[in-house]
PDB file of C-alpha atoms and ligand atoms in Angstrom:
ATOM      1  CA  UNK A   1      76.834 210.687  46.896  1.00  0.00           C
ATOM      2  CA  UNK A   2      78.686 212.710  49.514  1.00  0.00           C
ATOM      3  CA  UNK A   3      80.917 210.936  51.206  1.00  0.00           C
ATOM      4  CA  UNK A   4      84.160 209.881  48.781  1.00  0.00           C
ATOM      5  CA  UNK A   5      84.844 206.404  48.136  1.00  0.00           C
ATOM      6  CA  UNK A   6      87.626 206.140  50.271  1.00  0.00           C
ATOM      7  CA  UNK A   7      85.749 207.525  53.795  1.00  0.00           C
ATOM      8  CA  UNK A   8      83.147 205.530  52.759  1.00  0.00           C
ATOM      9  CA  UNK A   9      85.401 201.954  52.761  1.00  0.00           C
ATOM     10  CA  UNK A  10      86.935 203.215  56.141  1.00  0.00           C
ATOM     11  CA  UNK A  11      83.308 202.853  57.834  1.00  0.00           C
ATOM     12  CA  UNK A  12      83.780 198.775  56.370  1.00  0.00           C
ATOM     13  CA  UNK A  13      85.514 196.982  59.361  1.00  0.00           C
ATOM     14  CA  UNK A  14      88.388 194.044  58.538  1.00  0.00           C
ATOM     15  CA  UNK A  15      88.174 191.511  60.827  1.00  0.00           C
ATOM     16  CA  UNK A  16      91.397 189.110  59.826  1.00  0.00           C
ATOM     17  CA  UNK A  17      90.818 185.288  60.263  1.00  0.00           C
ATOM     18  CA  UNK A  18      87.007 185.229  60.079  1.00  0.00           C
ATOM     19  CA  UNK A  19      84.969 182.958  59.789  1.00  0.00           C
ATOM     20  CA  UNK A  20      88.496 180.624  59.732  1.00  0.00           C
ATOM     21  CA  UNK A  21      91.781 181.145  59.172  1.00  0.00           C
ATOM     22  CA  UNK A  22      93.258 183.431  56.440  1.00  0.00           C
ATOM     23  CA  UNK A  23      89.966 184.525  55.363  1.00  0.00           C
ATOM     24  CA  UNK A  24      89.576 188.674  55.891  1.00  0.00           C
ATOM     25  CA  UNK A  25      86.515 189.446  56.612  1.00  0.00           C
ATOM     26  CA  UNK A  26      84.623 192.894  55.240  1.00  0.00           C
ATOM     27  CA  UNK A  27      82.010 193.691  58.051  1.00  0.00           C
ATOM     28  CA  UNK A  28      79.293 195.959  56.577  1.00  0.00           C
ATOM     29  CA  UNK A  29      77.476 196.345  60.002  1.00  0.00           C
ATOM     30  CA  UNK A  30      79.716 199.157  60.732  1.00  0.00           C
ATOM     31  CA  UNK A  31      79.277 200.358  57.343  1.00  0.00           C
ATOM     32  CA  UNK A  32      75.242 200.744  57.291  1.00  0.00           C
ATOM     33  CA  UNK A  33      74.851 202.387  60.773  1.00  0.00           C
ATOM     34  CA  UNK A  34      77.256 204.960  59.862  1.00  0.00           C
ATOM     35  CA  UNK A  35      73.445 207.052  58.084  1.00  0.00           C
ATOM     36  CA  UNK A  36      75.846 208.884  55.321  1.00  0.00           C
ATOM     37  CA  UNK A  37      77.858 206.125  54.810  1.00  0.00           C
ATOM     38  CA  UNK A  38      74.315 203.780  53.984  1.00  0.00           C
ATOM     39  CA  UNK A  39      72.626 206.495  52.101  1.00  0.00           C
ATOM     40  CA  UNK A  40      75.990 206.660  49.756  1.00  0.00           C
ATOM     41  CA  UNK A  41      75.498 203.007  48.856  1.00  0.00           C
ATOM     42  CA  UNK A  42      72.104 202.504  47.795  1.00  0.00           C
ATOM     43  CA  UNK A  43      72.143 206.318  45.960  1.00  0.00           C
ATOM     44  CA  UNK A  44      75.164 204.617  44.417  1.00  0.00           C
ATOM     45  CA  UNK A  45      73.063 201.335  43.081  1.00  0.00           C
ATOM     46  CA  UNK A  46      70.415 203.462  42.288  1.00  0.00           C
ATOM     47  CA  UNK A  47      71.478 205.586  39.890  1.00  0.00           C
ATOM     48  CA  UNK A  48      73.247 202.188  38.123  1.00  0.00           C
ATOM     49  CA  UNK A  49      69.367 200.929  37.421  1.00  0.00           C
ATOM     50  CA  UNK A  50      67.243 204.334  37.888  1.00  0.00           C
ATOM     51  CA  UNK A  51      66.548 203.922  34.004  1.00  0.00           C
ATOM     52  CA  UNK A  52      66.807 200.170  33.536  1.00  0.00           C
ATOM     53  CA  UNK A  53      62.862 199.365  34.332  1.00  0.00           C
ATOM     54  CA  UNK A  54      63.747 196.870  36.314  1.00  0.00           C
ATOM     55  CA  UNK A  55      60.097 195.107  38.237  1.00  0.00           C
ATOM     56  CA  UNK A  56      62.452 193.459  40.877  1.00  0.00           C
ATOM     57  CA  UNK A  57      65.378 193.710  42.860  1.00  0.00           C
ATOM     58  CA  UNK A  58      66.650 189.772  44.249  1.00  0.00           C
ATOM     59  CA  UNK A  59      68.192 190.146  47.105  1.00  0.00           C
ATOM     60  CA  UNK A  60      70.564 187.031  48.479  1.00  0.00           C
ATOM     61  CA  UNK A  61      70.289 186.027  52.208  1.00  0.00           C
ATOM     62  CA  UNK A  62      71.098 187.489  54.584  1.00  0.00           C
ATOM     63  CA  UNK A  63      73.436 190.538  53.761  1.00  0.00           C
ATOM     64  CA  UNK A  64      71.708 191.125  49.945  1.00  0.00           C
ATOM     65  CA  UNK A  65      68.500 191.865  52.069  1.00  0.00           C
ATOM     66  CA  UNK A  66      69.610 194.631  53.990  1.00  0.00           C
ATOM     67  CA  UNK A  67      71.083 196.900  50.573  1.00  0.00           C
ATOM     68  CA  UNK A  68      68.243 194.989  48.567  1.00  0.00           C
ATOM     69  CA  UNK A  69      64.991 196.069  50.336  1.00  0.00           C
ATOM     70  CA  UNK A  70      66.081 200.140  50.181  1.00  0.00           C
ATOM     71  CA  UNK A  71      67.110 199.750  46.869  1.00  0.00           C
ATOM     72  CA  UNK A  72      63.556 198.348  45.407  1.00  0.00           C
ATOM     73  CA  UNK A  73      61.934 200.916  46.884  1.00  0.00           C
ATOM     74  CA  UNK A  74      63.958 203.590  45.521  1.00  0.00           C
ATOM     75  CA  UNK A  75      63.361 201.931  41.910  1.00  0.00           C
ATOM     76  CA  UNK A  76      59.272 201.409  42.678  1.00  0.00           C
ATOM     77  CA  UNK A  77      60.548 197.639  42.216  1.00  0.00           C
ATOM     78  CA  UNK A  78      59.585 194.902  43.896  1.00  0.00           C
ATOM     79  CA  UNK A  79      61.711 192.898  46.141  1.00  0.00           C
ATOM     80  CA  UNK A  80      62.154 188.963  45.770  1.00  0.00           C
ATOM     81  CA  UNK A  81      64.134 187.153  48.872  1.00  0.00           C
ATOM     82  CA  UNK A  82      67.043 184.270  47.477  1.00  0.00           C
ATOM     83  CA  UNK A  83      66.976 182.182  50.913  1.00  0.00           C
ATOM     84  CA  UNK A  84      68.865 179.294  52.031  1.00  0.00           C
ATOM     85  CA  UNK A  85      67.213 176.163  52.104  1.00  0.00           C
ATOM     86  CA  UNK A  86      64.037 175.101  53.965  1.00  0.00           C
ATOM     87  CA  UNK A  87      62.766 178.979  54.939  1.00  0.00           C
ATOM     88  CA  UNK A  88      60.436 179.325  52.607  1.00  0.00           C
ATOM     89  CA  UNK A  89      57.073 177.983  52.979  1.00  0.00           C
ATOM     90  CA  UNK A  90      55.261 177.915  49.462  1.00  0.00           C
ATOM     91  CA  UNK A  91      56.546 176.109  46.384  1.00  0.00           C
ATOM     92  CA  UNK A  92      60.233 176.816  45.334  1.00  0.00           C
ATOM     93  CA  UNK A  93      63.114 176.045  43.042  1.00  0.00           C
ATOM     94  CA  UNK A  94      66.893 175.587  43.975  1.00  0.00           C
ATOM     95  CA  UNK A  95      70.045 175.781  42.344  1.00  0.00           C
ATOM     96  CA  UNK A  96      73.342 174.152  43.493  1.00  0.00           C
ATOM     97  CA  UNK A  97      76.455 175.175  43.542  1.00  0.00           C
ATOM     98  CA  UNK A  98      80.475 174.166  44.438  1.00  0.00           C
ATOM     99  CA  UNK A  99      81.747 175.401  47.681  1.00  0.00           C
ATOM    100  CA  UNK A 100      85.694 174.746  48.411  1.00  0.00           C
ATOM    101  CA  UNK A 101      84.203 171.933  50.160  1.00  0.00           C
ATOM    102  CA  UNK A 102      81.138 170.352  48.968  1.00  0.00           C
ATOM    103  CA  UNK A 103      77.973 171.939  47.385  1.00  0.00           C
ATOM    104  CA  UNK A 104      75.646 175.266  48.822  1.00  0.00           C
ATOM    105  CA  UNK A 105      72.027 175.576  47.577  1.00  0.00           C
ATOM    106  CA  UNK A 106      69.700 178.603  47.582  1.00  0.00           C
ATOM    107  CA  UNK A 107      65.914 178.917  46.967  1.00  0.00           C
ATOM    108  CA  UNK A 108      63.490 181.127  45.785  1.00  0.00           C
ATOM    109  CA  UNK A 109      59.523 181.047  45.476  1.00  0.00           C
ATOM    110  CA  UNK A 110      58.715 179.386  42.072  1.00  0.00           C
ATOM    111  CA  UNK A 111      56.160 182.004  42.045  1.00  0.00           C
ATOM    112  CA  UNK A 112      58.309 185.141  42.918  1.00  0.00           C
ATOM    113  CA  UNK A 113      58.730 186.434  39.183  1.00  0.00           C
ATOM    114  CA  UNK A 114      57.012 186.506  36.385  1.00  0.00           C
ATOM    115  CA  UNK A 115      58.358 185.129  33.246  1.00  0.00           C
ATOM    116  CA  UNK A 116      60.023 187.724  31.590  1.00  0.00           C
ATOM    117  CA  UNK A 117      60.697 189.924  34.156  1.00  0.00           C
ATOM    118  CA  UNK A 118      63.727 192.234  34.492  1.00  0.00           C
ATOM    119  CA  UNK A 119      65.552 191.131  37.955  1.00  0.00           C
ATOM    120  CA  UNK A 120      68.868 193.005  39.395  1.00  0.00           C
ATOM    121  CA  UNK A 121      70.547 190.212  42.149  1.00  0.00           C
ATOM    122  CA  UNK A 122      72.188 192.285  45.028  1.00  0.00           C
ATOM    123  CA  UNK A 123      74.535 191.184  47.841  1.00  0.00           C
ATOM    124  CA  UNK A 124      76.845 192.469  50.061  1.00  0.00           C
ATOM    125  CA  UNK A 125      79.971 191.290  48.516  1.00  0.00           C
ATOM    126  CA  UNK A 126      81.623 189.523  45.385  1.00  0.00           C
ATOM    127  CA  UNK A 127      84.160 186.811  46.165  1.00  0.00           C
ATOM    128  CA  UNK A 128      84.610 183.622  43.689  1.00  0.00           C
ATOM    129  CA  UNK A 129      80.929 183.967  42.580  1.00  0.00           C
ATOM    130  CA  UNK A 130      79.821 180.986  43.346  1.00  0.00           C
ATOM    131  CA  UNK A 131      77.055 182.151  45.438  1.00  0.00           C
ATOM    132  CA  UNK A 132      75.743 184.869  42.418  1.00  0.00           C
ATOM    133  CA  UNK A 133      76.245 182.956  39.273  1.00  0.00           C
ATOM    134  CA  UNK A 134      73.551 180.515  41.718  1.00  0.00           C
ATOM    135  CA  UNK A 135      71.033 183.399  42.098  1.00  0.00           C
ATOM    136  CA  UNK A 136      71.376 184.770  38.138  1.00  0.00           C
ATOM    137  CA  UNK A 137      70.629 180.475  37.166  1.00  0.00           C
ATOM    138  CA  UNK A 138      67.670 180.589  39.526  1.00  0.00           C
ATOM    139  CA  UNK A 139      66.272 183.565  38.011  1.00  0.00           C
ATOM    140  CA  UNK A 140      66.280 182.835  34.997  1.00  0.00           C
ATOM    141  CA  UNK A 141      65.075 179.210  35.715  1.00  0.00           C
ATOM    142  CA  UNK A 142      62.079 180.989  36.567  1.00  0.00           C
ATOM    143  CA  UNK A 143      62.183 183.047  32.598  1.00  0.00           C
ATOM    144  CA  UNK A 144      63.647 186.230  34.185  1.00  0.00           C
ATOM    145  CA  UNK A 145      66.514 188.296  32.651  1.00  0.00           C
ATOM    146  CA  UNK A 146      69.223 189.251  34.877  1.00  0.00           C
ATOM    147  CA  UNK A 147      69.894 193.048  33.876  1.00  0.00           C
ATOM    148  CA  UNK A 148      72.961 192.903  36.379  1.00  0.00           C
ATOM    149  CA  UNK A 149      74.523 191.168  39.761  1.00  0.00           C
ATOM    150  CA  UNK A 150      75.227 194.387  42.300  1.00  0.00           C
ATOM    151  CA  UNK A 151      77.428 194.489  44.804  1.00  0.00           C
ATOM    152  CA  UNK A 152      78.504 197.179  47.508  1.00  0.00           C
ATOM    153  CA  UNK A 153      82.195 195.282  47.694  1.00  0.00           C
ATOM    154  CA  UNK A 154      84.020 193.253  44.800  1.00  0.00           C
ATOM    155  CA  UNK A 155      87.072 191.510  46.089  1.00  0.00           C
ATOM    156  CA  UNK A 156      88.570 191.723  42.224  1.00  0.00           C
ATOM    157  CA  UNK A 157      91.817 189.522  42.439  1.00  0.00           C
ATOM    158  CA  UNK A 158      89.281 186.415  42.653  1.00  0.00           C
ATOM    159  CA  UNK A 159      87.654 187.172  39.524  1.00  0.00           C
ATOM    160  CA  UNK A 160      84.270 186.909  40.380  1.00  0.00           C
ATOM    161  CA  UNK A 161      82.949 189.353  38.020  1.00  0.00           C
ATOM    162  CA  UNK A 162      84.666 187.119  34.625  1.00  0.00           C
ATOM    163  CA  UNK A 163      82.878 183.566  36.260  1.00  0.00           C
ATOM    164  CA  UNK A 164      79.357 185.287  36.516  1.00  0.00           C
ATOM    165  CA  UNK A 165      79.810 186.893  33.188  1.00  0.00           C
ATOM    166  CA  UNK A 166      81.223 183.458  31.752  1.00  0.00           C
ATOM    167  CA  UNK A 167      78.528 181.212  33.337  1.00  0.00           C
ATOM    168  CA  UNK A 168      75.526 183.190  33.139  1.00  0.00           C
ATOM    169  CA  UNK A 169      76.202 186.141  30.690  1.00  0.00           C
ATOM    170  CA  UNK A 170      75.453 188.604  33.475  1.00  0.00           C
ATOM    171  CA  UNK A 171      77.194 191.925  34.016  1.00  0.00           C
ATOM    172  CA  UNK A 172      78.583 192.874  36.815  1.00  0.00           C
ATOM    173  CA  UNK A 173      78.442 196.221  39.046  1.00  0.00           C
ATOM    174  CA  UNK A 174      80.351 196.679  42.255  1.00  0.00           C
ATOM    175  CA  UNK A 175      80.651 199.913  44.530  1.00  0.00           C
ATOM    176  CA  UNK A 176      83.716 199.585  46.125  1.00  0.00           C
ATOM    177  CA  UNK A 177      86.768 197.477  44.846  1.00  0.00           C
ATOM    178  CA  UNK A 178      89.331 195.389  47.119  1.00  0.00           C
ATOM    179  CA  UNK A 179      92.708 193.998  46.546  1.00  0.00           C
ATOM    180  CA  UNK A 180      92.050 191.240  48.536  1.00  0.00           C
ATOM    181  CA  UNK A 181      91.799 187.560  48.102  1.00  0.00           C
TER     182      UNK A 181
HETATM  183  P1  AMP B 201      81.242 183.951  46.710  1.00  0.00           P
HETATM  184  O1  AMP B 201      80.145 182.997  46.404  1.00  0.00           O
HETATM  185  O2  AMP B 201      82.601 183.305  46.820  1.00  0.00           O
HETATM  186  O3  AMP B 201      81.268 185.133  45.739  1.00  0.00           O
HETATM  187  O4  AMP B 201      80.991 184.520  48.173  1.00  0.00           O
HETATM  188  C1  AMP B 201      80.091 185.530  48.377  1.00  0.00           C
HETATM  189  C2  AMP B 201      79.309 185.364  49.647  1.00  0.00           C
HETATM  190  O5  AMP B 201      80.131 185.036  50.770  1.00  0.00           O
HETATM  191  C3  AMP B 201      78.607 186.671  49.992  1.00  0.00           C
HETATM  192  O6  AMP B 201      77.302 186.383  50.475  1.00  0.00           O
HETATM  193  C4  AMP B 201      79.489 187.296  51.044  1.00  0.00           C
HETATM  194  O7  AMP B 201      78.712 187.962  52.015  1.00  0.00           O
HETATM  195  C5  AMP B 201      80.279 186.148  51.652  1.00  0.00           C
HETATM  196  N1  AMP B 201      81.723 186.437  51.717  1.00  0.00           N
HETATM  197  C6  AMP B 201      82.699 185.825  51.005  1.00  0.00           C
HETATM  198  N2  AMP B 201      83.909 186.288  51.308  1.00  0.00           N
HETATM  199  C7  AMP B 201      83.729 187.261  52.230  1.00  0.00           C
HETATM  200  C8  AMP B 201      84.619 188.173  52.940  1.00  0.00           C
HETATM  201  N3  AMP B 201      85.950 188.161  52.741  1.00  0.00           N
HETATM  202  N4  AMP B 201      84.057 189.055  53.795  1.00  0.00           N
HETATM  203  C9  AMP B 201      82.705 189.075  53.995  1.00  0.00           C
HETATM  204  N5  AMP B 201      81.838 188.252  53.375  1.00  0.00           N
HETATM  205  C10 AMP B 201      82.328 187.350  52.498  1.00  0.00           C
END
């Protein structure tokens, strides 16, 4: 890494009351086209699973992609797309989960692992962990093992990290830690 981790959460834009009110929204676009800034955070997650022979990196639509796809090929891994409903075309499986209000589901090819595979799930950002503790269930629905749940940005005063590790038994890693809620 070369930038410290401080410069590097100044290139992460706050945008206050988005998408509603009182939520504060961490914008990674200006993060990733600031090239130092980008490079930092997937040498960052790659040296957390350079020697965990991991076969695939899951990344969680839409943010997970873009932090996902560098990251498998750094590792020689392959990478696996977690979608929202009704965008994938072959055979898939879903898990459910609670929203504040009402229930989110995500997808993923029934065929994209193999059983017994060793799967890291990546997005942008850890909130309540809803949306992760979905993607380590639907991985190992399909007989993978969850080596970790990465993150660029925890928001830690909502605890994500203990309700993955509760519900699933997953670890979490996160680059960059908030004091936010
Ligand atoms: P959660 O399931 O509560 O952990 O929410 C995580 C998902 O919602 C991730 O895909 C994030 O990109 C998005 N998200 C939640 N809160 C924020 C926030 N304050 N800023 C940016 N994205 C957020």
């Amino acid at each position: 890494m070369n930038m410290l981790i401080d410069e590097i959460k100044d290139t992460i834009r706050q945008v206050p009351n988005f998408p509603k009110e009182g939520i504060q929204f961490l914008d990674i676009t200006t993060g990733v086209k600031h090239p130092q800034a980008f490079k930092d955070m997937i040498d960052y997650l790659y040296e957390q699973f350079k020697d965990k022979h991991i076969d695939y990196v899951a990344g969680i639509e839409s943010r997970g992609f873009v932090f996902g796809a560098p990251l498998a090929l750094r590792l020689n891994a392959g990478f696996v797309m977690i979608r929202k409903p009704n965008k994938l075309p072959a055979e898939t499986i879903s898990e459910s989960y609670e929203l504040e209000y009402g229930t989110d589901t995500i997808q993923m090819h029934a065929d994209a692992i193999e059983k017994g595979s060793n799967v890291v799930v990546i997005d942008d950002l850890l909130a309540t962990g809803g949306t992760a503790t979905a993607a380590c269930n639907l991985i190992k629905k399909a007989g993978g093992k969850v080596e970790a749940a990465a993150f660029i940005i925890e928001l830690t005063p909502l605890r994500g990290a203990e309700k993955i590790k509760s519900q699933t038994g997953v670890n979490v890693v996160s680059m960059l830690k908030y004091d936010l809620d």
